[in-house]
Short mmCIF file of C-alpha atoms and ligand atoms in Angstrom, two decimals:
data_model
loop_
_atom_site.label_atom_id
_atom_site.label_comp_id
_atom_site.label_asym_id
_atom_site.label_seq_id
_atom_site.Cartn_x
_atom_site.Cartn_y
_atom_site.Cartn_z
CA UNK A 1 -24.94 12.69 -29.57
CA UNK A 2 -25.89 11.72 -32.88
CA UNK A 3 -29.03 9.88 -32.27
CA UNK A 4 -30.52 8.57 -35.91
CA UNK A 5 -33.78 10.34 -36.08
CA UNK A 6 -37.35 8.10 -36.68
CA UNK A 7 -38.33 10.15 -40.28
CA UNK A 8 -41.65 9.60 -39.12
CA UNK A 9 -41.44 11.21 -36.14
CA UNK A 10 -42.07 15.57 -36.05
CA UNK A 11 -38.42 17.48 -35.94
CA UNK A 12 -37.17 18.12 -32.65
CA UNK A 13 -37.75 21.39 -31.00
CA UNK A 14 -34.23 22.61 -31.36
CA UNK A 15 -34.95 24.79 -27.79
CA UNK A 16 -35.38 21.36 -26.15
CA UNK A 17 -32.63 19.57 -24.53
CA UNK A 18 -33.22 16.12 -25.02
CA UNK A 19 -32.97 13.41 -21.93
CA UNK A 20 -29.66 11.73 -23.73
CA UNK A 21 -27.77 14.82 -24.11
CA UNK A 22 -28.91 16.02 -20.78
CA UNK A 23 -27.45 12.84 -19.79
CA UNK A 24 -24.66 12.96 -21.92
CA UNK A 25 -23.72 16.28 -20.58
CA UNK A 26 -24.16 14.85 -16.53
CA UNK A 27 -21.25 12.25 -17.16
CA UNK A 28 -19.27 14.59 -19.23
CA UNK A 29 -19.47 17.16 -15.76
CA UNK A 30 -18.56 14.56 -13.39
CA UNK A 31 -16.36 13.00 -15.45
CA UNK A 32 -14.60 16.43 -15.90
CA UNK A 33 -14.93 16.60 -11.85
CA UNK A 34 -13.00 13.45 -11.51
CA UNK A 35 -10.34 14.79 -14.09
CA UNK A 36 -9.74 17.79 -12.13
CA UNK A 37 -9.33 15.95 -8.57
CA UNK A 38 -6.90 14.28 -10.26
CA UNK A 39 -5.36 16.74 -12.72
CA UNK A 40 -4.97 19.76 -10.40
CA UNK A 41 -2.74 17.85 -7.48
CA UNK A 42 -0.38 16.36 -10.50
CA UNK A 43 0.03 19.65 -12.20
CA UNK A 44 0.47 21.34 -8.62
CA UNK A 45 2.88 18.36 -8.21
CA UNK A 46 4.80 18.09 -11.34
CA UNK A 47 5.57 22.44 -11.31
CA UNK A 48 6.08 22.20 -7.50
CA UNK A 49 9.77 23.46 -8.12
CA UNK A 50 8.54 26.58 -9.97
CA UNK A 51 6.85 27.34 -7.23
CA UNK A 52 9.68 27.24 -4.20
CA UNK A 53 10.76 30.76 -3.31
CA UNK A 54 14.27 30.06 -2.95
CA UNK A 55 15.81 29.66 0.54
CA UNK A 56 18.20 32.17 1.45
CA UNK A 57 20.75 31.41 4.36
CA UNK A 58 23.81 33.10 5.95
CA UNK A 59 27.00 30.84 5.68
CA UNK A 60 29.44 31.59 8.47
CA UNK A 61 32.90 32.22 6.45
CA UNK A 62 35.80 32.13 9.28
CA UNK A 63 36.84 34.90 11.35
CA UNK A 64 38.59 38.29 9.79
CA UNK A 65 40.81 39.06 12.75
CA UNK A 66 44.19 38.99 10.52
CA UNK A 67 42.52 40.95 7.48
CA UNK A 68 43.99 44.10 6.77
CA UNK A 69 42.01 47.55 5.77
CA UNK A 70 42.26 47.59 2.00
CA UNK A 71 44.07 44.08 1.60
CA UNK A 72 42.05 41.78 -0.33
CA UNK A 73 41.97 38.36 0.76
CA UNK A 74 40.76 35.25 -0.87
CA UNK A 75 38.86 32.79 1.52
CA UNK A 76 37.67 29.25 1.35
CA UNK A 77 34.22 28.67 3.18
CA UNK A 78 31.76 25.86 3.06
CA UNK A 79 27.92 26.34 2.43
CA UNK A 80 25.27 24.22 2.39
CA UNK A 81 23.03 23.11 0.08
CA UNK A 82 20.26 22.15 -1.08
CA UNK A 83 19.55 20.18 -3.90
CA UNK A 84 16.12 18.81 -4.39
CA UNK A 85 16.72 15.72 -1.49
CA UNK A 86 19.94 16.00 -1.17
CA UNK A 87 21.36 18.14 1.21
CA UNK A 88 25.22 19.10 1.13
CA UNK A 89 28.23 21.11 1.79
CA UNK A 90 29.85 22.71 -0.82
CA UNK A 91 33.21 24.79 -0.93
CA UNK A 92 33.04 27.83 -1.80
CA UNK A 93 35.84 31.08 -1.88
CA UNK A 94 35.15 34.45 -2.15
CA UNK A 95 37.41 37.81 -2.21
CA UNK A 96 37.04 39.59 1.18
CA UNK A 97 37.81 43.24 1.51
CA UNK A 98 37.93 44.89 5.08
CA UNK A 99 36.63 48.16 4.80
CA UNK A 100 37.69 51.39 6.80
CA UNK A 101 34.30 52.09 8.48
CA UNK A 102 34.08 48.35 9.93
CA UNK A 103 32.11 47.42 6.26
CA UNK A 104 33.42 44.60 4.37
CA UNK A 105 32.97 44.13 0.76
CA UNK A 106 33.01 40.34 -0.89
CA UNK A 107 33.38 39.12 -4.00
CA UNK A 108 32.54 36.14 -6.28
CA UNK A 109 35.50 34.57 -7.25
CA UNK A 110 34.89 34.45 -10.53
CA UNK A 111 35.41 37.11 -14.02
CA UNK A 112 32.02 38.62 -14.87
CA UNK A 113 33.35 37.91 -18.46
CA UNK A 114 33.97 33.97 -18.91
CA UNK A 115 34.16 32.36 -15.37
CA UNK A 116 38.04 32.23 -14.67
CA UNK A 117 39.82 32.92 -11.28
CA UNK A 118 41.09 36.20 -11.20
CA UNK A 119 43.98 37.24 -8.27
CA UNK A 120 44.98 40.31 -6.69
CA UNK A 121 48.37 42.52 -8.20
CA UNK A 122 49.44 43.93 -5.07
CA UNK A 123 51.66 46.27 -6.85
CA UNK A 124 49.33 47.11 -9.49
CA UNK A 125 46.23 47.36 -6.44
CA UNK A 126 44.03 45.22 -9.25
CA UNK A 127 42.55 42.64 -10.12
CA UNK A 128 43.58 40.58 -12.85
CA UNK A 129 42.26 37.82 -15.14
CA UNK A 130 44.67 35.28 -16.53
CA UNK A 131 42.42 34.29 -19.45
CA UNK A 132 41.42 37.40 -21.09
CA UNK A 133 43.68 39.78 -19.58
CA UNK A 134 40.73 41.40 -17.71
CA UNK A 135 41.28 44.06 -14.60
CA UNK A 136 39.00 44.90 -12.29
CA UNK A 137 39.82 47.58 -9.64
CA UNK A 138 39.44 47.37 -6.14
CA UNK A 139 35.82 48.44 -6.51
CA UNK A 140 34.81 45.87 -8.72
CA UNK A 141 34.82 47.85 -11.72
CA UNK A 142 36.59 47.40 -14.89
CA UNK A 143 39.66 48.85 -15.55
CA UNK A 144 40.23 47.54 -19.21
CA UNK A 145 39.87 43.96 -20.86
CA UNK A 146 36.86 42.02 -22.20
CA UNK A 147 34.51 41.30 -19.07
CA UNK A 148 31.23 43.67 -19.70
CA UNK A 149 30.10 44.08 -15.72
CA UNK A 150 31.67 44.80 -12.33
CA UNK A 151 32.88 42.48 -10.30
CA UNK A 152 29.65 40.30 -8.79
CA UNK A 153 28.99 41.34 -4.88
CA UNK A 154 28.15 38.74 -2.85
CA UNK A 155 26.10 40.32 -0.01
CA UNK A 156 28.01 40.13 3.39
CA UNK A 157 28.00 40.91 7.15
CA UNK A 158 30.43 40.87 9.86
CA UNK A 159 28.99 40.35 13.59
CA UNK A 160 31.33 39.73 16.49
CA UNK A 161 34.63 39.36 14.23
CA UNK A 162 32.85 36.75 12.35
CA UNK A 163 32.19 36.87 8.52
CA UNK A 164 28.75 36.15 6.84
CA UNK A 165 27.83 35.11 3.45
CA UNK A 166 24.84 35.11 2.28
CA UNK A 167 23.77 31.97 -0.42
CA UNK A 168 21.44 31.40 -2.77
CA UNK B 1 -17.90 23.43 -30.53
CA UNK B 2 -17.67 20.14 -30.17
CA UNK B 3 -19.88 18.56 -32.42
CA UNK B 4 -18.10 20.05 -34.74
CA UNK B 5 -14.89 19.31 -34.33
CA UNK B 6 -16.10 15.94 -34.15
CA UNK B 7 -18.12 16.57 -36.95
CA UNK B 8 -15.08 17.45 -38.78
CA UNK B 9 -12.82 14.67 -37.67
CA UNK B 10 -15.91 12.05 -38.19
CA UNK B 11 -15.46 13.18 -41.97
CA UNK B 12 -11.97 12.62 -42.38
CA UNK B 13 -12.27 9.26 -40.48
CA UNK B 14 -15.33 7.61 -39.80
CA UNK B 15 -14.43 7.07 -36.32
CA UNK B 16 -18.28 7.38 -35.46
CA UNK B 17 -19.12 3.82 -36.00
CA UNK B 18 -15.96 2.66 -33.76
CA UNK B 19 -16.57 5.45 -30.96
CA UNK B 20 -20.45 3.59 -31.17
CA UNK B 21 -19.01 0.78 -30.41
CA UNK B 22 -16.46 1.54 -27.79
CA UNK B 23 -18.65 4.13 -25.72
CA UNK B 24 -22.66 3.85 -27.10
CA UNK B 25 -23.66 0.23 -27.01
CA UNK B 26 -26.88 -0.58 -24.52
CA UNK B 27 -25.83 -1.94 -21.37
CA UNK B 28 -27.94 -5.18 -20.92
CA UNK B 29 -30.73 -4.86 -18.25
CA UNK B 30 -29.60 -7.44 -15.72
CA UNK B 31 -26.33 -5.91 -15.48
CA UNK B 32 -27.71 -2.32 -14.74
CA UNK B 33 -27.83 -0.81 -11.17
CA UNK B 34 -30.34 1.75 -12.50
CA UNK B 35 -32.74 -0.94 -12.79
CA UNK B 36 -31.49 -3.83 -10.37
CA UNK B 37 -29.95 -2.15 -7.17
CA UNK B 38 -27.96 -5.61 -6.88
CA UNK B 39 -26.61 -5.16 -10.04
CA UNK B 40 -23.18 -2.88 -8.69
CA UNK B 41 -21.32 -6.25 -8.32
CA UNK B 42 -21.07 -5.89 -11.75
CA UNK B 43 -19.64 -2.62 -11.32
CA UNK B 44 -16.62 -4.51 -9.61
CA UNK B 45 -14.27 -5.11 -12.72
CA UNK B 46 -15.10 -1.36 -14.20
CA UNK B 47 -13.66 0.30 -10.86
CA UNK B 48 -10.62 -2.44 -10.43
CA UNK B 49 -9.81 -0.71 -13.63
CA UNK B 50 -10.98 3.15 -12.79
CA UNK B 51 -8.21 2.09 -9.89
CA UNK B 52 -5.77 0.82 -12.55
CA UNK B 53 -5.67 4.31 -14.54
CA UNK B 54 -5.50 6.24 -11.23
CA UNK B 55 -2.18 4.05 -10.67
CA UNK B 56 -0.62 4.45 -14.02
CA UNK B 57 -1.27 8.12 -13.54
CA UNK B 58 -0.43 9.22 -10.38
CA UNK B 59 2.65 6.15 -10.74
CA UNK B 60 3.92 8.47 -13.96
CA UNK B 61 4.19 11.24 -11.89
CA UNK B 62 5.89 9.68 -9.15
CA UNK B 63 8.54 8.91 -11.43
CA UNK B 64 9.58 12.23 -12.10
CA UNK B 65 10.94 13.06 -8.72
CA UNK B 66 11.56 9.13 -7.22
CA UNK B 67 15.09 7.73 -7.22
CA UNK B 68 15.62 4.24 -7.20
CA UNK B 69 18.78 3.76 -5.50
CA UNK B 70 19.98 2.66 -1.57
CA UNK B 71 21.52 6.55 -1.29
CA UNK B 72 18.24 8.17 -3.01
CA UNK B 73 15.25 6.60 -2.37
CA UNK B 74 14.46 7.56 1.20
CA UNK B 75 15.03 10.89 1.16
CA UNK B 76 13.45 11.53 -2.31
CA UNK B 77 9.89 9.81 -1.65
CA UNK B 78 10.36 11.73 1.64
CA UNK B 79 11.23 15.14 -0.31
CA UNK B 80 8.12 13.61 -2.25
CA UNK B 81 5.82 13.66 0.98
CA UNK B 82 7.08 16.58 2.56
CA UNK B 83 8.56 19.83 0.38
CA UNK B 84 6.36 19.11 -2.83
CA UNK B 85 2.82 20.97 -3.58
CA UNK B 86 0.34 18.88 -3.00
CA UNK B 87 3.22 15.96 -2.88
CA UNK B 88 1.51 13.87 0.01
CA UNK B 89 -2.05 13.70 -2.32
CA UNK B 90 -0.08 12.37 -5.51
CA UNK B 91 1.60 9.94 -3.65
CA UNK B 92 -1.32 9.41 -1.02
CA UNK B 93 -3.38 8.52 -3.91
CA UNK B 94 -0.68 5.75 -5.47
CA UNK B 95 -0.48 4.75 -1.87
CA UNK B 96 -4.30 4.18 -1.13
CA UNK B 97 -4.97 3.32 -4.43
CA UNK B 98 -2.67 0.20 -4.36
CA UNK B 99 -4.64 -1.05 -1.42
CA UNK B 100 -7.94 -0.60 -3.05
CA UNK B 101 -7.18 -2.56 -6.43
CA UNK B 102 -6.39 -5.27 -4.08
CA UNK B 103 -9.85 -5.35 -2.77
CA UNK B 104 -11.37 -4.86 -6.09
CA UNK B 105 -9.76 -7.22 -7.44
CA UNK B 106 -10.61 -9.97 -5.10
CA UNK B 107 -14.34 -8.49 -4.90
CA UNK B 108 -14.47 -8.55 -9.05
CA UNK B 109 -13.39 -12.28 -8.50
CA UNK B 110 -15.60 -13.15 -6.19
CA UNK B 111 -18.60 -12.24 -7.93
CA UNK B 112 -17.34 -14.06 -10.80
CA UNK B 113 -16.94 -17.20 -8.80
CA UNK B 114 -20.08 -16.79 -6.69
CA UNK B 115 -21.58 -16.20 -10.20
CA UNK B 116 -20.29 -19.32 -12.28
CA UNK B 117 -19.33 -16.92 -14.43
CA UNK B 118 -16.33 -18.94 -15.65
CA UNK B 119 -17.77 -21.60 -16.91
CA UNK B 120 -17.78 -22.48 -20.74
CA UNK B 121 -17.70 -20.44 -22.54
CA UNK B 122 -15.85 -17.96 -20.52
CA UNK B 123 -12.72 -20.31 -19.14
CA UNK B 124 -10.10 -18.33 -21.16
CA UNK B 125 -11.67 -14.83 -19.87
CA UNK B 126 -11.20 -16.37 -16.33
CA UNK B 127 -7.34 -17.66 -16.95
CA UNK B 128 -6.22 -14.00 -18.22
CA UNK B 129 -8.25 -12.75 -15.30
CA UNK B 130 -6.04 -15.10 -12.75
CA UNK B 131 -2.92 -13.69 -14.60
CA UNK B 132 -4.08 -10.01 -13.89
CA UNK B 133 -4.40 -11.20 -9.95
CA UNK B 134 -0.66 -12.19 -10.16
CA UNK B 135 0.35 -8.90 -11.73
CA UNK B 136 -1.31 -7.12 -9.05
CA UNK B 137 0.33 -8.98 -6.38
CA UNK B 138 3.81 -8.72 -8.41
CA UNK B 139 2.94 -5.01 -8.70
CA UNK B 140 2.02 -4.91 -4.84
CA UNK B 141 5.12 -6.99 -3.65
CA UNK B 142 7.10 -4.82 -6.03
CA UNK B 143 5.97 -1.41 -5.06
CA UNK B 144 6.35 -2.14 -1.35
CA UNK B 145 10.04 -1.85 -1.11
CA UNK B 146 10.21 1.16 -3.39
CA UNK B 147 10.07 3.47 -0.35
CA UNK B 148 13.38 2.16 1.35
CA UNK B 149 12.12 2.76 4.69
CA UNK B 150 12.43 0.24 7.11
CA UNK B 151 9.20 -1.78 6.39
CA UNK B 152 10.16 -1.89 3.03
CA UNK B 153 13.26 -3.54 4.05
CA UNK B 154 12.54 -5.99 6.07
CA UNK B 155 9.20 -6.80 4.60
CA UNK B 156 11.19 -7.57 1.07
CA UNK B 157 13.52 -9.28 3.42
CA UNK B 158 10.92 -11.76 4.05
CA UNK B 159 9.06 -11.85 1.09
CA UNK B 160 12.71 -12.93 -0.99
CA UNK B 161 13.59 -15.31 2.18
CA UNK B 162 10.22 -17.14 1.14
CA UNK B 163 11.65 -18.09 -2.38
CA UNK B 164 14.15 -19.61 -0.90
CA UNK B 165 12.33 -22.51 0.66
CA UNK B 166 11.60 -23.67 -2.28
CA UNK B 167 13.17 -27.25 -2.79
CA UNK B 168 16.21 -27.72 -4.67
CA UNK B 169 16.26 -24.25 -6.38
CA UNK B 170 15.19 -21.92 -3.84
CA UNK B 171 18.47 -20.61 -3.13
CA UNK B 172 18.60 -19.35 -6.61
CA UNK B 173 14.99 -18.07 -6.97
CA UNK B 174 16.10 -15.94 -3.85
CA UNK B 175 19.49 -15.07 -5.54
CA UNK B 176 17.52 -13.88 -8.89
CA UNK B 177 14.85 -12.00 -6.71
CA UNK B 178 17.26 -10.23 -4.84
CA UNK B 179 19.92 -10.20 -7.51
CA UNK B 180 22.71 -10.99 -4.97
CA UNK B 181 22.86 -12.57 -1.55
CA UNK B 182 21.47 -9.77 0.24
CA UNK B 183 18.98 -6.92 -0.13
CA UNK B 184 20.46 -3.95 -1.79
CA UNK B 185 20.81 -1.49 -4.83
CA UNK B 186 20.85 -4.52 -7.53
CA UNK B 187 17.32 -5.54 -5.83
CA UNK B 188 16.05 -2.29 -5.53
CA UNK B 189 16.68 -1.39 -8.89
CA UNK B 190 15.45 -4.60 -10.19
CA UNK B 191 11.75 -4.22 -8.13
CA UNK B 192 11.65 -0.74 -9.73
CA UNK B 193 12.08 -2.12 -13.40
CA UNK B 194 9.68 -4.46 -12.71
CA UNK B 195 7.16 -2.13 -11.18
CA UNK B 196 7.39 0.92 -13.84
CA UNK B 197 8.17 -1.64 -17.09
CA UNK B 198 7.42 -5.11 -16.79
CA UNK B 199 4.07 -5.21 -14.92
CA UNK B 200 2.68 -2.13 -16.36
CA UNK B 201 3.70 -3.89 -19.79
CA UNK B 202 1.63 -7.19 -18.75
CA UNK B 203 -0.83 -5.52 -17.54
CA UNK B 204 -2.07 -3.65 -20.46
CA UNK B 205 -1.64 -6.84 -22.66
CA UNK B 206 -3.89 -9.00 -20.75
CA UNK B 207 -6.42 -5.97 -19.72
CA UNK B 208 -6.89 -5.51 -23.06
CA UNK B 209 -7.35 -9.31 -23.81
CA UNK B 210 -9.79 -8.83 -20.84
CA UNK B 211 -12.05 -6.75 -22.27
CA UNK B 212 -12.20 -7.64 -26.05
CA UNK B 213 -13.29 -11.31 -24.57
CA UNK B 214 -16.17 -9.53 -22.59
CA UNK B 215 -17.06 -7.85 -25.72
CA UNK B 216 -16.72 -11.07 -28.02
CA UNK B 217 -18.64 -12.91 -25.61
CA UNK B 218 -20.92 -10.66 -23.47
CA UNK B 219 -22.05 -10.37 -20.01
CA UNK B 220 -23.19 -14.12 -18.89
CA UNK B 221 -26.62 -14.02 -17.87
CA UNK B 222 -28.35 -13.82 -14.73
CA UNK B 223 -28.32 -16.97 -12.38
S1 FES C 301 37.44 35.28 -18.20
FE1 FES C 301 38.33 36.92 -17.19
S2 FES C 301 38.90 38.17 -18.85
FE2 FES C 301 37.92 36.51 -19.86
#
């Protein structure tokens, strides 16, 4: 690269490549070829997870023959999952209304504001959150207290009296 | 572009005469295949150690997704294999390349041997050299039961059984090897400490002793 020069000797054509740089430049490319082989699988590798469209699965949550039109419900169901190798079932609950039309409507258990367990009021036909004092009504939406968002929907099924979940 | 940024670094600190040294020095004649086809048995130690970094490399990586414990280790080399990008090349390289610095290895020492090439003044070159051969095997025996399967198992089975024939203290070679009567978490764990930290550790060390006696003393001379 920085070959001392002969002072005797006439200045190099700049235009000319000389035979070590030409050289120097050969191992640099396959050295940069061997990189690569080696750098792209470990990069594909090491950001693999990135790259996983997550799977989405149906988890069969019990039957809704007792469930009444209009009556929330809370259910326990398990799921499975999937964390990197290991593979699991997990409990999970979920509030369940029965719809008039045959639709059902499910919830995730927990306040869109900090997390906690909310429960139906039967006689107030709400939802309310111990913590905060948030209500929700039986649409999901906020009646008054902290939580900024509806109720999350968990997206649901029902085929042959059974009840479906959807995870992930 | 490059020139100068080297340019720029040279500069600040002189690091041309030691890259001159490291990289740029003439390789001597009888030890070039460009001149004597023959020559590539010298070319036996250089890709024992192109093997080495491929190893470290692709072993680094492996680390970030392997688990080394009895409820883990199975099913994460196998998550490994099977659900990662380009999983089964990573640890198909690791896997292949372990093989090959075996054979290099024994080829490098071979040519050394054939060669007389550890004869005064090169006897210490040639001890460190014997000490890399047993951190290759320690690597090797090490790195076999890493995958859990059953192989792994019963070859480490073995391999600790063998300890114990030792006379009078075999029972507790075996015991420390396998950190407990039988093959299990403690001895898993252990071989992976071993593989990842110690060897890798001594390794480097005497590599690097290695190759600053090849430089101190040169190439030894044709037969
Ligand atoms: S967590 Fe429910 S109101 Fe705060």
């Amino acid at each position: 690269m920085h070959s001392s020069l002969n002072p005797q000797s006439p200045p190099p054509d700049p235009t000319l490549v000389s035979r070590r740089r030409f050289l120097g430049f050969g191992i640099g490319a396959i050295g940069a070829l061997i990189a690569s082989a080696l750098g792209i699988p470990l990069v594909g590798y090491a950001i693999s997870p990135a790259l996983k469209k997550k799977k989405e699965d149906w988890a069969e949550a019990g039957s809704v023959a007792g469930f009444q039109p209009l009556q929330p419900k809370k259910i326990e169901y398990s799921a499975f999952r999937k964390d990197g190798w290991i593979e699991e079932t997990v409990k999970k609950s979920a509030w369940v209304i029965l719809r008039d039309g045959g639709d059902v409507t499910v919830y995730d258990p927990r306040c869109t504001h900090l997390g906690c367990a909310y429960r139906w009021d039967e006689s107030r036909k709400s939802f309310l959150c111990p913590c905060h004092d948030g209500v929700f009504d039986i649409n999901g939406k906020v009646v008054s207290g902290p939580p900024p968002r509806p109720l999350d929907r968990l997206q649901a099924k029902i085929e042959s009296g059974k009840l479906f979940i959807m995870e992930g | 572009m490059l020139d100068r940024a080297y340019q720029w670094i040279d500069d600040r600190l002189g690091i041309d005469p030691i890259i001159r040294d490291v990289v740029d020095h003439p390789v001597p004649e009888h030890v070039n295949p460009a001149i004597h086809p023959r020559s590539i048995v010298y070319c036996f130690g250089g890709l024992t150690f192109f093997i080495f970094t491929l190893l470290i490399t692709t072993g680094i990586f492996l680390t970030m997704y392997y688990v080394p414990t009895p409820d883990h280790a199975y099913d994460s080399v196998r998550y490994i294999t099977d659900e990662l990008t380009l999983g089964s090349i990573v640890r198909g390289i690791h896997h292949w390349s372990a093989s090959g610095i075996v054979i290099m290895v024994v080829l490098h020492m071979l040519r050394v041997y054939a060669q007389g090439a550890y004869k005064a003044p090169r006897e210490m070159n040639w001890m460190v050299g014997v000490g890399l051969l047993m951190v290759v095997m320690g690597f090797g025996f090490t790195g076999y039961l890493l995958p859990w399967d059953q192989k792994a198992y019963w070859a480490t089975t073995v391999g600790t059984k063998m300890a114990s024939q030792v006379p009078v203290v075999g029972h507790y070679l075996l015991l420390i090897l396998r950190g407990g009567e039988d093959l299990g978490a403690v001895t898993l764990a252990r071989f992976y400490s071993f593989h990842i930290w110690f060897l890798p550790g001594a390794a480097v060390t005497l590599l690097g002793l290695h190759f600053l006696m090849v430089r101190r003393q040169g190439i030894s001379g044709p037969l």
